[in-house]
Amino acid sequence: MTDLTGKTALVTGSSRGIGRGIALRYASLGADVVINHAGDGENARNTVAEIEEAGGRAIAVRADVSLPPDLDRLLSAALGAFGRLDIVVANAGKEIIDQPVLDVTEEEFDDLFAVNTKGAFFTLQKAAALLSDGGRLIYIGSSTTASPHPGVGLYSSSKAAVAWLVRVLALELGPRDITVNTILPTATAGAGVFSSVTEGDEFHQGNAAFRPLGGRGGTPDDVADAAEYLAGNLASWVSGQSLLVAGGAIQ
């Protein structure tokens, strides 16, 4: 079992969905956890309370990852609360699907790229400067970047840029024994545009039709499993990689 005792993990966009699932997993493994949100304070506080009730330590910090000064404040709060930073997961993002490229507006482009690309870029950059040697940087990308798919041109483009950054950053941070990796989740019940979807409902069953493994769609726990692996000692020799978490499908 992975042991993260004595480590501090920061997960952006972790008041709900995939980010919350990863934060709860890290807390269960002994890490002190920083919950980040851009405005969902109630769910962030509930997540902190759940961690504390289980005997862990956590704080919630409101910060918009698209604003570099907010990221500075978020990282400073993490260090102020726990004194160190060992694992940072760049998870915060926005999603638009079923949208042809010809329908994309400049406003939508700017909005998604501000969070998904700029926000993730500076999350990883700023975290890398403060991360303990031997630390872990993890980017939550999207399975839509694994193969072309109609309707996700804007969304997948905004995610693909950071997946490339991960490969470069892995080389630059290698001398400090910091690993940098990407997780590519499939459509996940309870996350993103599928936040209202629950495992076993009609959509999830339909989604499972093109997931050959297990006859089901994705869940936050599936992504948390991958995040646990990449944060632990078993992945100490894995860096610059993209792990597709899609039940055997290509996207």
XYZ file of C-alpha atoms in Angstrom:
251
model
C 0.000 0.000 0.000
C 1.230 3.497 -0.843
C 2.372 5.469 2.197
C 2.284 9.262 1.885
C 2.760 9.982 5.590
C 4.691 13.203 6.126
C 4.032 14.485 2.619
C 1.905 17.423 1.510
C -0.296 17.182 -1.573
C -2.035 20.043 -3.361
C -4.797 19.245 -5.833
C -6.279 22.079 -7.867
C -10.001 21.976 -8.527
C -10.520 19.470 -5.739
C -13.835 20.442 -4.174
C -15.616 17.871 -6.341
C -15.238 15.313 -9.120
C -11.878 13.827 -10.047
C -9.906 16.341 -7.987
C -11.887 15.541 -4.870
C -11.424 11.818 -5.442
C -7.658 12.242 -5.681
C -7.500 14.517 -2.624
C -9.467 12.038 -0.498
C -7.254 9.196 -1.679
C -4.059 11.035 -0.791
C -5.453 11.930 2.632
C -6.345 8.275 3.247
C -2.720 7.402 2.497
C -1.428 9.803 5.147
C -0.750 13.002 3.208
C -1.664 16.468 4.399
C -3.891 17.863 1.652
C -4.629 21.306 0.241
C -8.096 21.516 -1.303
C -8.401 24.197 -3.966
C -11.544 25.704 -5.442
C -12.450 28.732 -7.531
C -15.738 29.444 -5.783
C -17.284 26.181 -4.603
C -16.533 26.886 -0.968
C -19.234 24.673 0.487
C -18.017 21.496 -1.208
C -14.409 22.415 -0.433
C -15.231 22.777 3.270
C -17.151 19.497 3.193
C -14.136 17.761 1.669
C -11.852 19.178 4.367
C -14.322 18.069 7.043
C -14.416 14.525 5.618
C -10.618 14.332 5.723
C -10.449 15.690 9.262
C -13.159 13.323 10.485
C -11.017 10.445 9.232
C -8.050 11.753 11.231
C -6.249 13.615 8.451
C -5.185 17.214 7.990
C -6.431 19.499 5.231
C -7.101 23.134 4.375
C -9.258 24.723 1.692
C -7.957 27.661 -0.359
C -9.927 29.650 -2.883
C -7.805 30.510 -5.922
C -8.426 30.911 -9.644
C -5.652 29.004 -11.429
C -5.967 31.262 -14.478
C -4.571 34.122 -12.349
C -0.853 33.704 -11.508
C -1.104 35.883 -8.360
C -3.839 33.518 -7.098
C -1.527 30.576 -7.714
C 1.232 32.297 -5.735
C -1.194 32.765 -2.859
C -2.369 29.144 -3.087
C 1.164 27.767 -2.952
C 2.103 30.119 -0.146
C -0.923 28.939 1.858
C 0.124 25.314 1.370
C 3.651 25.978 2.601
C 2.371 28.133 5.447
C 0.029 25.420 6.666
C 2.216 22.340 6.261
C 5.775 23.573 5.700
C 6.494 21.575 2.560
C 5.105 20.595 -0.834
C 5.660 17.104 -2.235
C 2.833 16.344 -4.657
C 0.957 18.782 -6.885
C -1.877 17.684 -9.144
C -2.925 20.181 -11.819
C -6.531 19.096 -12.154
C -8.615 22.287 -12.399
C -10.233 22.701 -15.777
C -13.248 23.619 -17.863
C -14.938 21.422 -20.430
C -17.047 21.864 -23.549
C -18.041 18.822 -25.619
C -20.260 18.135 -28.641
C -19.173 21.435 -30.164
C -17.964 21.548 -33.786
C -14.849 23.636 -34.335
C -16.812 25.925 -36.683
C -19.074 26.907 -33.766
C -16.307 27.941 -31.362
C -16.341 31.602 -30.368
C -13.366 33.721 -29.378
C -14.851 34.102 -25.898
C -15.098 30.332 -25.467
C -11.545 29.896 -26.726
C -10.159 32.473 -24.304
C -12.161 31.026 -21.408
C -10.994 27.424 -21.845
C -7.393 28.252 -22.672
C -7.162 30.600 -19.675
C -7.903 27.753 -17.263
C -6.931 24.563 -19.089
C -3.725 25.791 -20.698
C -2.474 28.925 -18.967
C -3.733 27.797 -15.559
C -2.195 24.339 -15.783
C 1.060 25.677 -17.256
C 1.645 28.100 -14.413
C 0.423 25.629 -11.793
C 3.147 23.209 -12.876
C 5.764 25.919 -13.360
C 5.239 27.609 -10.013
C 4.845 24.332 -8.134
C 8.073 22.989 -9.629
C 10.022 25.878 -8.128
C 8.757 25.059 -4.622
C 8.438 21.274 -4.756
C 10.686 19.156 -2.576
C 13.365 17.205 -4.451
C 11.965 13.772 -5.250
C 8.482 15.233 -5.527
C 5.663 14.496 -7.949
C 3.893 16.672 -10.502
C 0.776 15.192 -12.085
C -1.362 16.736 -14.804
C -4.947 15.611 -15.335
C -5.442 15.784 -19.075
C -8.149 14.183 -21.197
C -8.568 10.983 -23.145
C -9.859 13.155 -26.013
C -6.226 14.046 -26.739
C -5.371 10.389 -27.406
C -7.191 10.305 -30.751
C -9.233 12.740 -32.891
C -12.910 12.879 -31.996
C -15.613 15.176 -33.405
C -16.978 17.835 -31.060
C -13.956 18.295 -28.781
C -11.618 20.360 -30.960
C -11.489 23.313 -28.575
C -11.399 21.268 -25.387
C -8.809 18.726 -26.501
C -6.605 21.452 -27.989
C -6.547 23.286 -24.675
C -5.512 20.076 -22.883
C -2.982 18.784 -25.428
C -0.615 21.724 -25.015
C 0.006 20.935 -21.348
C 0.495 17.224 -22.035
C 3.452 18.252 -24.222
C 4.722 20.592 -21.509
C 4.772 17.614 -19.122
C 7.257 15.808 -21.373
C 9.592 18.805 -21.468
C 9.277 19.520 -17.750
C 10.098 15.891 -16.954
C 13.483 16.372 -18.635
C 14.164 19.679 -16.932
C 13.262 18.443 -13.443
C 14.846 15.011 -13.732
C 18.094 16.126 -12.038
C 16.024 16.868 -8.918
C 14.385 13.409 -9.019
C 11.002 15.052 -9.595
C 8.693 13.016 -11.813
C 6.161 14.718 -14.099
C 3.362 12.701 -15.653
C -0.067 13.005 -17.247
C -3.257 11.060 -16.551
C -5.781 10.935 -19.396
C -9.210 10.025 -17.961
C -12.151 9.031 -20.113
C -15.657 10.456 -19.610
C -16.060 10.104 -15.859
C -19.302 9.891 -13.910
C -19.572 12.654 -11.329
C -16.923 14.855 -12.963
C -16.831 17.805 -15.359
C -19.771 17.974 -17.754
C -20.800 14.571 -16.371
C -21.109 15.834 -12.788
C -24.778 14.884 -12.633
C -24.107 11.394 -14.016
C -23.896 8.519 -11.555
C -22.440 5.084 -12.082
C -25.065 2.730 -13.484
C -27.399 5.340 -14.997
C -28.375 5.307 -18.653
C -25.490 7.489 -19.847
C -22.913 5.569 -17.870
C -24.179 2.268 -19.270
C -24.108 3.676 -22.789
C -20.619 5.039 -22.243
C -19.569 1.566 -21.114
C -20.499 0.186 -24.528
C -17.160 1.386 -25.933
C -15.145 0.572 -22.785
C -14.094 -3.054 -23.256
C -12.857 -3.500 -19.677
C -15.401 -4.271 -16.961
C -18.472 -3.248 -18.939
C -18.697 0.196 -17.323
C -17.668 3.831 -17.729
C -15.085 5.732 -15.717
C -15.276 6.870 -12.083
C -13.197 9.280 -9.978
C -11.785 6.293 -8.091
C -10.313 4.951 -11.341
C -8.382 8.194 -11.766
C -7.431 8.244 -8.084
C -5.920 4.769 -8.518
C -3.628 6.130 -11.229
C -2.835 9.230 -9.176
C -1.936 7.034 -6.206
C 0.469 5.016 -8.336
C 2.179 8.091 -9.804
C 2.550 9.685 -6.356
C 4.114 6.606 -4.774
C 7.497 4.890 -4.754
C 6.503 2.352 -7.407
C 6.481 5.164 -9.998
C 9.827 6.685 -9.002
C 11.303 5.646 -12.378
C 8.307 6.800 -14.449
C 8.385 10.334 -15.828
C 7.278 12.217 -18.922
C 4.520 9.674 -19.562
C 0.789 9.792 -20.311
C -1.382 7.138 -18.669
C -4.687 6.584 -20.467
C -7.393 5.609 -17.954
C -10.204 4.587 -20.285
C -11.034 0.928 -19.685
C -9.048 -0.244 -22.693
C -10.586 2.181 -25.179
C -8.459 4.680 -27.108
C -10.451 7.656 -25.810
